[in-house]
PDB file of C-alpha atoms in Angstrom:
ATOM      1  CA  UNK A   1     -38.058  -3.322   1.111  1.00  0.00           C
ATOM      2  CA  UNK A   2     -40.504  -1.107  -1.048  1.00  0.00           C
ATOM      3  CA  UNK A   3     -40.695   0.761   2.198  1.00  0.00           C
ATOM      4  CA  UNK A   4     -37.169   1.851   2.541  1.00  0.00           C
ATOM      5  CA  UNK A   5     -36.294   5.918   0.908  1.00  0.00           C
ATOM      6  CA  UNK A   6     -38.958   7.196   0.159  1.00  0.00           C
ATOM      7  CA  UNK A   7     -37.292  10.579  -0.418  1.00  0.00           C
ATOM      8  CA  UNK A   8     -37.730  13.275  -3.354  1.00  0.00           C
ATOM      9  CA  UNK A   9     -35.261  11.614  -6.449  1.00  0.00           C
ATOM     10  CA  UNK A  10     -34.203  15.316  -7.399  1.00  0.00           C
ATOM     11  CA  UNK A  11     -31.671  15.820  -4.639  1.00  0.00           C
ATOM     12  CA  UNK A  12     -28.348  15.949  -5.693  1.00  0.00           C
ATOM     13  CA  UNK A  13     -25.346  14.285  -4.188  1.00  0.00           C
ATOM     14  CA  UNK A  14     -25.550  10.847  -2.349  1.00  0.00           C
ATOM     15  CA  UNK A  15     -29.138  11.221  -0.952  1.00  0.00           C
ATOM     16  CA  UNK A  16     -30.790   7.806  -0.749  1.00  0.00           C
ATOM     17  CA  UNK A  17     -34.324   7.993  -2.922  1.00  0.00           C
ATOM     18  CA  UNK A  18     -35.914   5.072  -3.709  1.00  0.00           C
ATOM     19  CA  UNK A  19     -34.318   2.008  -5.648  1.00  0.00           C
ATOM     20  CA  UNK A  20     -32.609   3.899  -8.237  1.00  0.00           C
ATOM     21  CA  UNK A  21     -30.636   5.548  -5.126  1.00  0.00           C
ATOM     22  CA  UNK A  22     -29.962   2.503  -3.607  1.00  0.00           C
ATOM     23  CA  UNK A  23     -28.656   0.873  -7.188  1.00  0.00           C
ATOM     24  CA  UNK A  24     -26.047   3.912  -7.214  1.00  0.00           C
ATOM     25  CA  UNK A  25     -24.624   2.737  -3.679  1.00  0.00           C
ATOM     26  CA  UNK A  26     -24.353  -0.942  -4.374  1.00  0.00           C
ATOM     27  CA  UNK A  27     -22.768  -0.337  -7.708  1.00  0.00           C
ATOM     28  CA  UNK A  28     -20.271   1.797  -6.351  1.00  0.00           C
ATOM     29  CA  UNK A  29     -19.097  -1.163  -3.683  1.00  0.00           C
ATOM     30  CA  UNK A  30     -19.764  -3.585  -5.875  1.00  0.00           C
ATOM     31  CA  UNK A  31     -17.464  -2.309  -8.489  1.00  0.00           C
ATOM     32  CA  UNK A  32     -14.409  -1.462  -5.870  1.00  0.00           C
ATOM     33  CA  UNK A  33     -14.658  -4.940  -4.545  1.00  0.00           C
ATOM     34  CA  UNK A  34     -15.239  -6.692  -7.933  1.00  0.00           C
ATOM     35  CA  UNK A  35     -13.680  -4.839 -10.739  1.00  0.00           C
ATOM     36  CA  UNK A  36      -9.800  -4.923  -9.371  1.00  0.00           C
ATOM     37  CA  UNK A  37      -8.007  -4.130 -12.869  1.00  0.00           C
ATOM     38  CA  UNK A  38     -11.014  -2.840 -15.890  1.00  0.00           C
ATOM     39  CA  UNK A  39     -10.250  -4.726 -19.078  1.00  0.00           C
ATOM     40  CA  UNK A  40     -11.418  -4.943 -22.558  1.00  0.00           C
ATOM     41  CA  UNK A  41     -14.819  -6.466 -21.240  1.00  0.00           C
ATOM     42  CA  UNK A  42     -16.572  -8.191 -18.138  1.00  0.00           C
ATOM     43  CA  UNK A  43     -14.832 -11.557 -17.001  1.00  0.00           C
ATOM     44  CA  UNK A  44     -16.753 -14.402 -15.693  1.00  0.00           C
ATOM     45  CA  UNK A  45     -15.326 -14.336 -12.742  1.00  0.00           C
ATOM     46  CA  UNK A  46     -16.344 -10.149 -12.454  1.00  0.00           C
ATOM     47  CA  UNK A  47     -19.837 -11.175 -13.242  1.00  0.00           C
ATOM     48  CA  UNK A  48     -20.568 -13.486 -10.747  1.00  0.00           C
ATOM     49  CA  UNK A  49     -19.122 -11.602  -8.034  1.00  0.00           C
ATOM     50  CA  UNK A  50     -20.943  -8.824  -9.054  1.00  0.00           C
ATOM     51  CA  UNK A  51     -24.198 -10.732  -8.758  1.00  0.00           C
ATOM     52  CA  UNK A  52     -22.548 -12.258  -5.039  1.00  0.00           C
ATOM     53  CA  UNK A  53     -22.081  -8.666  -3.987  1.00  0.00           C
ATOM     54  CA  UNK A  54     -25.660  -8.136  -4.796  1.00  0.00           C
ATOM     55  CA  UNK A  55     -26.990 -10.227  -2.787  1.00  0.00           C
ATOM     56  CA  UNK A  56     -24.954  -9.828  -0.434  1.00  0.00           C
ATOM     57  CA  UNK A  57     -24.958  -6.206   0.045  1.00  0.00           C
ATOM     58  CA  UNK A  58     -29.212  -6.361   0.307  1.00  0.00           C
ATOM     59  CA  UNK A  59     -28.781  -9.330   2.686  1.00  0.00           C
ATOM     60  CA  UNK A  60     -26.699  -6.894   4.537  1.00  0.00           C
ATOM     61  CA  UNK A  61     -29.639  -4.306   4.651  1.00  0.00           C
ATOM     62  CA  UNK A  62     -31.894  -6.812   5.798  1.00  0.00           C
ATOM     63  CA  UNK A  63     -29.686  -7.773   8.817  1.00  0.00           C
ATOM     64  CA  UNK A  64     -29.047  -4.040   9.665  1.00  0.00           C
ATOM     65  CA  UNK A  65     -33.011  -3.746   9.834  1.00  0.00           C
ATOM     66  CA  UNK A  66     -33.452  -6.812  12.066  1.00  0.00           C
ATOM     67  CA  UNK A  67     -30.858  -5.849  14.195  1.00  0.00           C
ATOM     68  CA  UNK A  68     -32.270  -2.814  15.195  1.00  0.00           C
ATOM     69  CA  UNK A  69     -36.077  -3.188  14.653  1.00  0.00           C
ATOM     70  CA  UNK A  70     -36.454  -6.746  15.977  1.00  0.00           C
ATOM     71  CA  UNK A  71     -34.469  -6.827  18.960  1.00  0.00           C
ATOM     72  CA  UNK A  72     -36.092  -5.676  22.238  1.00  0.00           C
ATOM     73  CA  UNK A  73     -34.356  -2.288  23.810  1.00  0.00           C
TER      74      UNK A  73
ATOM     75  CA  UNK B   1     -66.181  16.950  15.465  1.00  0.00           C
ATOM     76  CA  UNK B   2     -67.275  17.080  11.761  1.00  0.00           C
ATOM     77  CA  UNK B   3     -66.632  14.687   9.148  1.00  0.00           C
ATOM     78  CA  UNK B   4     -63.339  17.006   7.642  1.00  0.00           C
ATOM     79  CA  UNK B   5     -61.865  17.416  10.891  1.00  0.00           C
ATOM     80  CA  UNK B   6     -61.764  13.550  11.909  1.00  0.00           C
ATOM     81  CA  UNK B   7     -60.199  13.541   8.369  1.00  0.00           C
ATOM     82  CA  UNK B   8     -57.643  15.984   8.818  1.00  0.00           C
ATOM     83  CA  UNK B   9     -56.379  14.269  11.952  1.00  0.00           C
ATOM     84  CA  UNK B  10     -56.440  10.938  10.337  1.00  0.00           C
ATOM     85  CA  UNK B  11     -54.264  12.563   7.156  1.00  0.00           C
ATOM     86  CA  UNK B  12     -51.992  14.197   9.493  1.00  0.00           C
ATOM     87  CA  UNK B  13     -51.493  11.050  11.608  1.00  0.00           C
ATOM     88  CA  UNK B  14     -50.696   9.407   7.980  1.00  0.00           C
ATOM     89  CA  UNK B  15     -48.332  11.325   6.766  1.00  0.00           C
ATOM     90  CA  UNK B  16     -46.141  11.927  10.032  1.00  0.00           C
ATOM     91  CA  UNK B  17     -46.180   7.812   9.812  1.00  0.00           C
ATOM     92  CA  UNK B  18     -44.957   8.161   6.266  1.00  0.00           C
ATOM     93  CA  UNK B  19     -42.270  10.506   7.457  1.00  0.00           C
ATOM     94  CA  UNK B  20     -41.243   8.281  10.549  1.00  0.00           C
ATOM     95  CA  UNK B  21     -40.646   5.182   8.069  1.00  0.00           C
ATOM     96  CA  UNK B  22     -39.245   7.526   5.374  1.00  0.00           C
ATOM     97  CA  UNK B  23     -36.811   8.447   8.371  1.00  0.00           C
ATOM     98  CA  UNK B  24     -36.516   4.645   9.355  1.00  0.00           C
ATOM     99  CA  UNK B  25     -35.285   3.423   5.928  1.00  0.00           C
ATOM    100  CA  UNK B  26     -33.262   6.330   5.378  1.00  0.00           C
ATOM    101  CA  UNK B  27     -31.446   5.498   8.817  1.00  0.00           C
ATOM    102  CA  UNK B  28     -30.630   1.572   7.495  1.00  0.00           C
ATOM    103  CA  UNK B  29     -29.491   2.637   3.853  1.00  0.00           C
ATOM    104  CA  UNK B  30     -26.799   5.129   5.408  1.00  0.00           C
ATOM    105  CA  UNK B  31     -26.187   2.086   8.814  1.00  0.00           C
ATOM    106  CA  UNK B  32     -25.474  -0.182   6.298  1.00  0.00           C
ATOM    107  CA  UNK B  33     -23.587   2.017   3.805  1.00  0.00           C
ATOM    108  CA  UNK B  34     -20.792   2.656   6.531  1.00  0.00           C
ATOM    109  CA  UNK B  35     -21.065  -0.594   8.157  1.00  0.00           C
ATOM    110  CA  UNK B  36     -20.177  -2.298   4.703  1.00  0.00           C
ATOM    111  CA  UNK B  37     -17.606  -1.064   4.659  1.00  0.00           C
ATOM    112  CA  UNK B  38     -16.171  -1.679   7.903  1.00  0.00           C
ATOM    113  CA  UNK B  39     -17.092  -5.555   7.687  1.00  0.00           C
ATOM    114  CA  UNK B  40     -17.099  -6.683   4.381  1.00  0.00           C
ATOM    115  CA  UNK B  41     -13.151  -6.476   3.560  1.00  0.00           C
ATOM    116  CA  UNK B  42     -12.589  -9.294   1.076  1.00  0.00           C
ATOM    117  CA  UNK B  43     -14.310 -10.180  -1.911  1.00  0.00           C
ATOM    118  CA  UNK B  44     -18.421 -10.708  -1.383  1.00  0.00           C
ATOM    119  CA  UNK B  45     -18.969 -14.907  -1.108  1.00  0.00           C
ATOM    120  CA  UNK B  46     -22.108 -16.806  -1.912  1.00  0.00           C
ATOM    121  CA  UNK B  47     -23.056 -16.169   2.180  1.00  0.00           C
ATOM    122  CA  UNK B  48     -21.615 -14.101   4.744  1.00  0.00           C
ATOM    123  CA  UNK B  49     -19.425 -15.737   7.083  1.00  0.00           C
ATOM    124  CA  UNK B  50     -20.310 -15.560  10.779  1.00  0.00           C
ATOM    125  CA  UNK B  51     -17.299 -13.118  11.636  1.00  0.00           C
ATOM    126  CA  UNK B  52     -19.305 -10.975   8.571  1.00  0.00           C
ATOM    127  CA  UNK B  53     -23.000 -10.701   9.823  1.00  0.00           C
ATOM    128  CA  UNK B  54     -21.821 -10.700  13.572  1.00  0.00           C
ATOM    129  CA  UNK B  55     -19.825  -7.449  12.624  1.00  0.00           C
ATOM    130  CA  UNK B  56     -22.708  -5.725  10.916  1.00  0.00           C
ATOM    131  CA  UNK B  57     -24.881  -6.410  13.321  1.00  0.00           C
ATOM    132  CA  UNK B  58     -22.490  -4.946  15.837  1.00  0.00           C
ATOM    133  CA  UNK B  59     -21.817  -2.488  13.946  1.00  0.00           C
ATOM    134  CA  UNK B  60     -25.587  -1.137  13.379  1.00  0.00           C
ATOM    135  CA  UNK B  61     -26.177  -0.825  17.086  1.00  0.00           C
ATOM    136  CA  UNK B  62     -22.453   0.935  18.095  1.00  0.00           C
ATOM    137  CA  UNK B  63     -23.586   3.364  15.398  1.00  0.00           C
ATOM    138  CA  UNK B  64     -26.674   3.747  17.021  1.00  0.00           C
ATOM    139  CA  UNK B  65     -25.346   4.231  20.424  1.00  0.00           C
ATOM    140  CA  UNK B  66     -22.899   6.434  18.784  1.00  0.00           C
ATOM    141  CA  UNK B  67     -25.323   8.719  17.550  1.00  0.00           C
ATOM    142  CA  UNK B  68     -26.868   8.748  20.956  1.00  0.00           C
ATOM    143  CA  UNK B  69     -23.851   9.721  22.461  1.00  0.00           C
ATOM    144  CA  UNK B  70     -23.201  12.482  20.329  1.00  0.00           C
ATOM    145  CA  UNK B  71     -26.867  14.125  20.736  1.00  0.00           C
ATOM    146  CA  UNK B  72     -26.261  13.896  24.793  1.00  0.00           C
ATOM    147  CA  UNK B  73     -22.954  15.826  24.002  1.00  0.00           C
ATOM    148  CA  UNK B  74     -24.027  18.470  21.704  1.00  0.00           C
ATOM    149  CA  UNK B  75     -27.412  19.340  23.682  1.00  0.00           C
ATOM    150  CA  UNK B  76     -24.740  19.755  27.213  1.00  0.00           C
ATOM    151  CA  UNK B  77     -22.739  22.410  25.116  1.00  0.00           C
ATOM    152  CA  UNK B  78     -25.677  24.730  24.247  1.00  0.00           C
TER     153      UNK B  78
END
C-alpha cells in the first residue's frame, strides 16, 4: 500500500501523492455518502459509516489491484 | 566496464522501476476513484456485497480495455 503515489505532494488540483492525497479522495466520498443533511455535530450513526466507508473504500483499492495485477492476461 | 558505469546502469534501471510502480499505483487510485463511483451507490456496509466487488472488478478491467481502445483510435488518426 506504501507503494501506491509516489508523486511530488506540491501539485495542485486532484493529483494523487502519497497518503495525504489519497485521504482527500476518500473523504470527499465518504462525506457525500455519509453526511446526507450536516447538523450541529457528528451522529453516531455518521461516525460509523464513516469508518465503514473507510474500509470499504481501501478494500476497494485492494480489489482494483488484484484484479488487474493478479489475473493472468 | 568500470565500477561507476555498472552503477549508473543499476541506478537507471532503479529509478525507471520506481517510475513504472509510481505509474502502477497512480493507475489504481484514479481505477478505483471512477469505479467507486459507478458501484458503490448506497450507503458503504460492514462488507461489500457480491453485486459490489463483482462490479469493481468489472469495472477495473472495462476501464482498462477502454483505455486500450482509445490509444488504438487516436494513434489511426495521426
Amino acid at each position: 500500500f506504501k507503494q501506491l503515489g509516489q508523486n511530488k505532494l506540491d501539485q495542485p488540483g486532484p493529483a494523487p501523492s502519497k497518503s495525504w492525497g489519497l485521504s482527500q479522495t476518500i473523504s470527499t466520498k465518504c462525506f457525500d455518502k455519509c453526511i446526507t443533511k450536516p447538523g450541529s455535530s457528528m451522529s453516531g450513526s455518521e461516525s460509523s459509516c464513516i469508518s465503514r466507508c473507510v474500509d470499504r473504500y481501501i478494500e476497494a483499492t485492494g480489489i482494483i489491484t488484484s484484479t488487474l495485477f493478479s489475473s493472468p492476461h | 566496464m568500470d565500477p561507476s558505469q555498472v552503477q549508473s546502469a543499476e541506478f537507471a534501471q532503479f529509478l525507471a522501476q520506481e517510475e513504472q510502480r509510481a505509474k502502477v499505483g497512480e493507475m489504481v487510485i484514479k481505477i478505483t476513484n471512477v469505479c467507486w463511483d459507478k458501484c458503490i451507490t448506497s450507503t458503504p456496509g460492514s462488507k461489500f456485497s457480491s453485486s459490489e466487488s463483482s462490479c469493481l472488478s468489472n469495472c477495473a478491467r472495462r476501464y482498462m480495455d477502454m483505455s486500450l481502445l482509445i490509444v488504438k483510435r487516436v494513434q489511426n488518426m495521426q
